[in-house]
mmCIF file of C-alpha atoms in Angstrom:
data_model
loop_
_atom_site.group_PDB
_atom_site.id
_atom_site.type_symbol
_atom_site.label_atom_id
_atom_site.label_comp_id
_atom_site.label_asym_id
_atom_site.label_seq_id
_atom_site.Cartn_x
_atom_site.Cartn_y
_atom_site.Cartn_z
ATOM 1 C CA ASP A 885 -0.682 0.383 -0.389
ATOM 2 C CA LEU A 886 2.653 2.650 0.403
ATOM 3 C CA ALA A 887 4.037 1.560 -2.607
ATOM 4 C CA SER A 888 0.608 2.435 -3.752
ATOM 5 C CA GLY A 889 0.423 6.279 -2.405
ATOM 6 C CA THR A 890 3.415 6.311 -4.496
ATOM 7 C CA ILE A 891 2.212 5.336 -7.213
ATOM 8 C CA HIS A 892 -1.070 7.979 -6.775
ATOM 9 C CA ARG A 893 0.764 10.176 -6.177
ATOM 10 C CA LEU A 894 2.525 10.021 -9.587
ATOM 11 C CA TYR A 895 -0.133 9.716 -11.473
ATOM 12 C CA ARG A 896 -2.282 12.347 -10.266
ATOM 13 C CA CYS A 897 0.584 15.137 -10.795
ATOM 14 C CA GLY A 898 0.999 13.097 -14.867
ATOM 15 C CA TYR A 899 3.437 11.734 -15.032
ATOM 16 C CA ARG A 900 3.525 8.596 -17.207
ATOM 17 C CA LEU A 901 3.935 5.261 -15.226
ATOM 18 C CA LEU A 902 4.711 1.599 -15.719
ATOM 19 C CA VAL A 903 4.920 -0.900 -13.021
ATOM 20 C CA LEU A 904 6.195 -3.755 -12.187
ATOM 21 C CA GLU A 905 4.970 -6.671 -10.317
ATOM 22 C CA CYS A 906 6.709 -9.936 -8.779
ATOM 23 C CA ASP A 907 3.354 -13.416 -9.990
ATOM 24 C CA ARG A 908 2.877 -13.737 -6.353
ATOM 25 C CA THR A 909 1.836 -10.381 -4.303
ATOM 26 C CA THR A 910 1.658 -10.215 -0.493
ATOM 27 C CA ALA A 911 -0.317 -6.966 0.180
ATOM 28 C CA ILE A 912 -1.788 -6.926 3.518
ATOM 29 C CA ARG A 913 -4.121 -3.215 2.547
ATOM 30 C CA ARG A 914 -5.783 -5.033 -0.393
ATOM 31 C CA MET A 915 -8.363 -2.629 -0.730
ATOM 32 C CA VAL A 916 -5.715 0.882 -1.757
ATOM 33 C CA SER A 917 -2.750 -1.599 -2.894
ATOM 34 C CA PHE A 918 -2.858 -1.353 -7.101
ATOM 35 C CA CYS A 919 -0.748 -4.946 -7.194
ATOM 36 C CA GLU A 920 -4.279 -6.929 -6.063
ATOM 37 C CA ALA A 921 -3.942 -6.267 -10.331
ATOM 38 C CA VAL A 922 -1.886 -9.830 -10.633
ATOM 39 C CA TYR A 923 -4.428 -11.741 -9.637
ATOM 40 C CA ASP A 924 -7.463 -9.588 -10.948
ATOM 41 C CA GLY A 925 -6.521 -8.511 -13.932
ATOM 42 C CA GLN A 926 -7.640 -4.309 -13.518
ATOM 43 C CA SER A 927 -6.984 -2.340 -9.070
ATOM 44 C CA SER A 928 -9.157 1.030 -8.408
ATOM 45 C CA VAL A 929 -7.224 2.339 -5.726
ATOM 46 C CA GLU A 930 -8.784 6.100 -5.014
ATOM 47 C CA GLY A 931 -11.033 6.422 -8.550
ATOM 48 C CA VAL A 932 -6.923 5.072 -10.482
ATOM 49 C CA LEU A 933 -7.694 2.378 -12.250
ATOM 50 C CA CYS A 934 -4.365 0.437 -12.669
ATOM 51 C CA ARG A 935 -5.339 -2.787 -15.115
ATOM 52 C CA LYS A 936 -2.308 -5.599 -15.528
ATOM 53 C CA VAL A 937 -0.734 -5.881 -19.545
ATOM 54 C CA ASP A 938 1.313 -8.386 -20.824
ATOM 55 C CA SER A 939 3.688 -6.238 -22.872
ATOM 56 C CA VAL A 940 5.416 -2.947 -23.631
ATOM 57 C CA GLU A 941 3.185 -2.390 -26.843
ATOM 58 C CA GLU A 942 0.313 -2.840 -24.555
ATOM 59 C CA CYS A 943 0.771 0.066 -22.198
ATOM 60 C CA GLU A 944 0.247 2.696 -25.282
ATOM 61 C CA ALA A 945 -3.330 1.521 -24.915
ATOM 62 C CA VAL A 946 -3.465 1.858 -21.557
ATOM 63 C CA TRP A 947 -1.953 5.606 -20.999
ATOM 64 C CA LYS A 948 -4.723 6.554 -23.200
ATOM 65 C CA ALA A 949 -7.441 5.424 -21.673
ATOM 66 C CA GLY A 950 -6.292 7.405 -18.682
ATOM 67 C CA GLU A 951 -5.202 3.568 -16.487
ATOM 68 C CA ILE A 952 -1.832 2.639 -15.224
ATOM 69 C CA PRO A 953 -0.172 -0.398 -16.496
ATOM 70 C CA LEU A 954 1.653 -3.246 -14.516
ATOM 71 C CA MET A 955 3.642 -5.750 -15.205
ATOM 72 C CA VAL A 956 4.825 -9.220 -13.929
ATOM 73 C CA ASP A 957 8.378 -8.764 -14.376
ATOM 74 C CA THR A 958 10.432 -10.309 -11.356
ATOM 75 C CA GLU A 959 14.136 -9.586 -12.845
ATOM 76 C CA GLY A 960 13.117 -5.701 -14.190
ATOM 77 C CA ALA A 961 13.545 -7.016 -17.693
ATOM 78 C CA VAL A 962 11.569 -4.587 -19.355
ATOM 79 C CA LEU A 963 14.150 -2.015 -17.778
ATOM 80 C CA LYS A 964 16.823 -3.607 -21.074
ATOM 81 C CA LYS A 965 13.829 -2.430 -23.572
ATOM 82 C CA TYR A 966 11.910 0.801 -22.266
ATOM 83 C CA ARG A 967 14.515 3.337 -20.144
ATOM 84 C CA PRO A 968 12.055 5.285 -18.327
ATOM 85 C CA ALA A 969 12.581 8.722 -17.188
ATOM 86 C CA ALA A 970 13.157 8.032 -13.760
ATOM 87 C CA LEU A 971 12.882 4.181 -11.970
ATOM 88 C CA ILE A 972 11.369 4.450 -8.243
ATOM 89 C CA ASP A 973 12.606 0.711 -6.174
ATOM 90 C CA ALA A 974 9.110 0.344 -3.567
ATOM 91 C CA ILE A 975 9.445 -3.071 -2.532
ATOM 92 C CA LEU A 976 9.788 -2.473 0.782
ATOM 93 C CA ALA A 977 12.441 -5.476 1.097
ATOM 94 C CA LYS A 978 14.072 -3.828 3.587
ATOM 95 C CA LYS A 979 16.920 -4.764 1.388
ATOM 96 C CA ASN A 980 18.216 -4.468 -1.819
ATOM 97 C CA LEU A 981 17.821 -6.641 -3.775
ATOM 98 C CA GLY A 982 18.978 -5.565 -7.137
ATOM 99 C CA THR A 983 18.214 -1.431 -7.876
ATOM 100 C CA THR A 984 21.763 0.292 -9.492
ATOM 101 C CA ARG A 985 21.719 3.983 -9.909
ATOM 102 C CA ASP A 986 22.825 2.461 -14.149
ATOM 103 C CA MET A 987 18.957 1.354 -14.255
ATOM 104 C CA ALA A 988 16.930 4.624 -15.063
ATOM 105 C CA PRO A 989 18.707 8.191 -15.436
ATOM 106 C CA ILE A 990 16.743 9.256 -11.814
ATOM 107 C CA THR A 991 17.305 5.961 -9.346
ATOM 108 C CA ILE A 992 15.270 6.957 -5.973
ATOM 109 C CA ALA A 993 14.708 4.182 -3.199
ATOM 110 C CA LEU A 994 12.306 3.721 0.144
ATOM 111 C CA GLY A 995 12.750 2.901 2.924
ATOM 112 C CA PRO A 996 16.257 0.871 4.261
ATOM 113 C CA GLY A 997 18.511 -1.221 2.568
ATOM 114 C CA PHE A 998 19.927 1.010 -0.114
ATOM 115 C CA THR A 999 22.269 3.985 -0.070
ATOM 116 C CA ALA A 1000 21.608 7.564 -1.563
ATOM 117 C CA GLY A 1001 24.818 8.238 -3.550
ATOM 118 C CA GLN A 1002 25.585 4.409 -4.105
ATOM 119 C CA ASP A 1003 22.611 2.252 -4.715
ATOM 120 C CA CYS A 1004 20.250 4.799 -5.891
ATOM 121 C CA ASP A 1005 20.181 8.955 -5.593
ATOM 122 C CA ALA A 1006 17.947 9.554 -3.429
ATOM 123 C CA VAL A 1007 15.989 7.622 -0.203
ATOM 124 C CA VAL A 1008 13.168 8.161 1.434
ATOM 125 C CA GLU A 1009 12.855 7.973 5.159
ATOM 126 C CA THR A 1010 9.689 5.166 5.191
ATOM 127 C CA MET A 1011 10.014 5.198 9.592
ATOM 128 C CA ARG A 1012 7.060 6.171 11.511
ATOM 129 C CA GLY A 1013 8.246 9.336 13.345
ATOM 130 C CA HIS A 1014 9.912 13.174 12.273
ATOM 131 C CA LYS A 1015 11.931 11.396 9.628
ATOM 132 C CA LEU A 1016 9.049 9.968 7.950
ATOM 133 C CA GLY A 1017 9.131 10.740 4.555
ATOM 134 C CA ARG A 1018 12.856 12.854 4.720
ATOM 135 C CA VAL A 1019 13.835 12.583 1.770
ATOM 136 C CA ILE A 1020 18.584 11.036 2.211
ATOM 137 C CA TYR A 1021 20.933 12.041 -1.189
ATOM 138 C CA GLU A 1022 23.501 10.071 1.004
ATOM 139 C CA GLY A 1023 23.684 8.336 3.369
ATOM 140 C CA LYS A 1024 20.600 5.565 4.879
ATOM 141 C CA ALA A 1025 16.619 5.432 5.875
ATOM 142 C CA ILE A 1026 16.826 4.860 9.914
ATOM 143 C CA ALA A 1027 17.087 0.669 9.797
ATOM 144 C CA ASN A 1028 14.369 -2.022 10.539
ATOM 145 C CA THR A 1029 13.422 -1.925 14.065
ATOM 146 C CA GLY A 1030 10.830 -4.142 12.680
ATOM 147 C CA VAL A 1031 8.225 -3.409 15.484
ATOM 148 C CA PRO A 1032 4.931 -1.757 13.805
ATOM 149 C CA GLY A 1033 4.654 2.376 14.084
ATOM 150 C CA MET A 1034 2.275 3.061 16.952
ATOM 151 C CA ILE A 1035 -1.643 3.350 15.921
ATOM 152 C CA GLY A 1036 -4.252 3.829 18.801
ATOM 153 C CA GLY A 1037 -1.862 3.289 21.345
ATOM 154 C CA TYR A 1038 -1.439 -0.264 20.081
ATOM 155 C CA ALA A 1039 2.446 -1.042 17.996
ATOM 156 C CA ALA A 1040 3.616 -5.026 17.182
ATOM 157 C CA GLU A 1041 -0.458 -6.121 18.841
ATOM 158 C CA ARG A 1042 -1.623 -4.335 16.075
ATOM 159 C CA VAL A 1043 -0.308 -5.914 13.233
ATOM 160 C CA ILE A 1044 -0.571 -10.800 12.967
ATOM 161 C CA HIS A 1045 1.881 -13.117 11.716
ATOM 162 C CA ALA A 1046 1.726 -17.152 10.566
ATOM 163 C CA PRO A 1047 2.239 -18.932 13.849
ATOM 164 C CA VAL A 1048 3.723 -21.831 11.252
ATOM 165 C CA ALA A 1049 4.064 -22.307 7.526
ATOM 166 C CA GLY A 1050 1.657 -23.570 5.146
ATOM 167 C CA ILE A 1051 -2.047 -22.762 2.990
ATOM 168 C CA LEU A 1052 -3.732 -19.246 4.861
ATOM 169 C CA HIS A 1053 -7.797 -18.887 4.696
ATOM 170 C CA ASN A 1054 -9.514 -16.624 6.199
ATOM 171 C CA ILE A 1055 -12.722 -16.354 7.743
ATOM 172 C CA ALA A 1056 -13.406 -12.645 8.209
ATOM 173 C CA LYS A 1057 -12.668 -9.785 6.109
ATOM 174 C CA ILE A 1058 -11.489 -6.274 5.576
ATOM 175 C CA THR A 1059 -14.033 -4.677 7.488
ATOM 176 C CA ASP A 1060 -14.935 -6.476 9.746
ATOM 177 C CA ILE A 1061 -14.907 -5.173 13.552
ATOM 178 C CA VAL A 1062 -13.317 -8.186 15.297
ATOM 179 C CA GLU A 1063 -12.844 -8.829 19.499
ATOM 180 C CA GLU A 1064 -9.349 -10.338 20.136
ATOM 181 C CA GLY A 1065 -9.093 -14.271 19.627
ATOM 182 C CA GLN A 1066 -11.938 -13.948 17.216
ATOM 183 C CA LEU A 1067 -10.585 -16.119 15.042
ATOM 184 C CA ILE A 1068 -9.422 -14.744 11.964
ATOM 185 C CA ALA A 1069 -7.808 -17.920 9.599
ATOM 186 C CA TRP A 1070 -6.716 -20.942 10.062
ATOM 187 C CA ILE A 1071 -3.641 -22.181 8.093
ATOM 188 C CA GLU A 1072 -3.357 -25.687 6.805
ATOM 189 C CA GLY A 1073 0.391 -26.823 7.644
ATOM 190 C CA ASP A 1074 3.258 -27.830 5.733
ATOM 191 C CA ASP A 1075 2.963 -30.583 8.066
ATOM 192 C CA GLY A 1076 -0.837 -30.910 7.591
ATOM 193 C CA MET A 1077 -2.295 -29.409 11.195
ATOM 194 C CA ARG A 1078 -4.668 -26.804 11.436
ATOM 195 C CA ALA A 1079 -3.302 -24.203 13.032
ATOM 196 C CA GLU A 1080 -5.818 -21.195 14.030
ATOM 197 C CA VAL A 1081 -4.710 -17.731 13.768
ATOM 198 C CA PRO A 1082 -6.819 -15.320 16.381
ATOM 199 C CA ALA A 1083 -6.989 -11.624 16.885
ATOM 200 C CA SER A 1084 -4.253 -9.820 18.104
ATOM 201 C CA LEU A 1085 -6.971 -7.151 20.317
ATOM 202 C CA SER A 1086 -10.715 -5.742 19.556
ATOM 203 C CA GLY A 1087 -10.571 -3.618 16.706
ATOM 204 C CA LEU A 1088 -11.285 -2.965 12.794
ATOM 205 C CA LEU A 1089 -10.091 -5.316 10.102
ATOM 206 C CA ARG A 1090 -7.597 -3.648 7.418
ATOM 207 C CA GLY A 1091 -5.298 -5.664 6.012
ATOM 208 C CA LEU A 1092 -5.319 -9.727 5.197
ATOM 209 C CA ILE A 1093 -2.666 -11.082 3.208
ATOM 210 C CA ARG A 1094 -5.440 -12.706 0.372
ATOM 211 C CA GLU A 1095 -7.034 -16.130 1.050
ATOM 212 C CA GLY A 1096 -5.322 -18.876 -0.481
ATOM 213 C CA TYR A 1097 -1.559 -17.864 0.448
ATOM 214 C CA PRO A 1098 0.974 -20.177 0.670
ATOM 215 C CA VAL A 1099 2.779 -18.411 3.851
ATOM 216 C CA THR A 1100 6.121 -18.633 5.392
ATOM 217 C CA LYS A 1101 6.170 -19.615 9.382
ATOM 218 C CA GLY A 1102 6.203 -15.733 10.518
ATOM 219 C CA PHE A 1103 4.817 -13.864 7.565
ATOM 220 C CA LYS A 1104 2.813 -10.450 8.145
ATOM 221 C CA ILE A 1105 -0.848 -11.950 6.937
ATOM 222 C CA ALA A 1106 -3.134 -9.137 8.800
ATOM 223 C CA ASP A 1107 -3.427 -6.180 10.696
ATOM 224 C CA ILE A 1108 -5.440 -4.245 13.141
ATOM 225 C CA ASP A 1109 -6.421 -0.876 13.167
ATOM 226 C CA PRO A 1110 -7.801 -0.613 17.320
ATOM 227 C CA ARG A 1111 -9.982 2.058 16.245
ATOM 228 C CA LEU A 1112 -13.279 1.452 15.172
ATOM 229 C CA ASN A 1113 -14.557 4.654 14.054
ATOM 230 C CA GLU A 1114 -11.953 4.452 11.331
ATOM 231 C CA TYR A 1115 -13.678 2.421 8.458
ATOM 232 C CA GLU A 1116 -12.773 4.512 5.808
ATOM 233 C CA ASN A 1117 -9.362 4.233 6.149
ATOM 234 C CA CYS A 1118 -9.930 0.477 5.054
ATOM 235 C CA PHE A 1119 -10.554 2.129 1.670
ATOM 236 C CA THR A 1120 -8.224 4.819 1.415
ATOM 237 C CA ILE A 1121 -4.497 5.925 1.274
ATOM 238 C CA SER A 1122 -2.865 6.420 4.622
ATOM 239 C CA ASP A 1123 -1.039 9.207 6.098
ATOM 240 C CA LYS A 1124 2.310 7.448 5.687
ATOM 241 C CA ALA A 1125 1.448 6.820 2.735
ATOM 242 C CA ARG A 1126 1.368 10.059 1.351
ATOM 243 C CA CYS A 1127 4.746 11.860 3.464
ATOM 244 C CA ILE A 1128 6.174 8.747 1.825
ATOM 245 C CA ALA A 1129 5.051 9.704 -1.529
ATOM 246 C CA GLY A 1130 5.319 13.171 -1.332
ATOM 247 C CA GLY A 1131 9.162 12.478 -0.344
ATOM 248 C CA VAL A 1132 9.326 11.060 -3.528
ATOM 249 C CA VAL A 1133 7.703 13.903 -5.888
ATOM 250 C CA GLU A 1134 10.414 15.789 -3.881
ATOM 251 C CA ALA A 1135 13.136 13.901 -4.586
ATOM 252 C CA TYR A 1136 12.444 13.265 -8.094
ATOM 253 C CA PHE A 1137 11.779 17.819 -8.861
ATOM 254 C CA VAL A 1138 15.435 18.170 -6.416
ATOM 255 C CA LEU A 1139 17.162 15.132 -8.845
ATOM 256 C CA LYS A 1140 16.000 16.544 -12.127
ATOM 257 C CA GLN A 1141 17.113 19.904 -12.045
ATOM 258 C CA GLN A 1142 20.604 18.685 -10.982
ATOM 259 C CA LEU A 1143 21.131 16.236 -13.862
ATOM 260 C CA GLU A 1144 19.335 20.028 -16.408
ATOM 261 C CA LYS A 1145 22.013 21.843 -14.539
#
């Protein structure tokens, strides 16, 4: 959803975009994630439509329709054929999975795992707090702590991880109001056993990984918002995503000006 916030902001600013995705996406906040187009063929976030394509040639029709093309290309092979003006690494894997500065005239990365000035031109801070959205032109973002930001007095408690490896089966759905201890999903374990997944706290289920996803032990599978009156948040881009998106736009303009000098 953080990547989608950036995609949405750049689209609204009038830029022509091509989104590259993996073939098995892991979004939790699926209602506001363009990557759902990988499974459904298209996905809409706050009135902006993203459509899956199979080649660069198909992009032109999608652009003309005022939509965003998304292509499954884990290795970024399309970059050898289509040279973008800028490349934004919004994988948020907490490490660099292969992005280099020579992939585009401007390269921007989100979060930890990158060093601005070495493997990208700029890094945008993704840690909640005073530095969220700040652009770093030399150095790194704050290292991953493994602890989610505080919302409604809860941090680690609001995120649920898979207790075992196996196939996830959902019982609850995004937007459900759940009680602490309520069963929201179960996992058909690799060992053939059934592992139940209870709600970690009472609140609004705003994120839940897709039905049938093969999870590993410790994999993030759900997100509960303790604020019961935040129903609309399930369908709208978060404050964090918008702040990060603003940092990306700033970084692009600064770096573009430097190239033009």
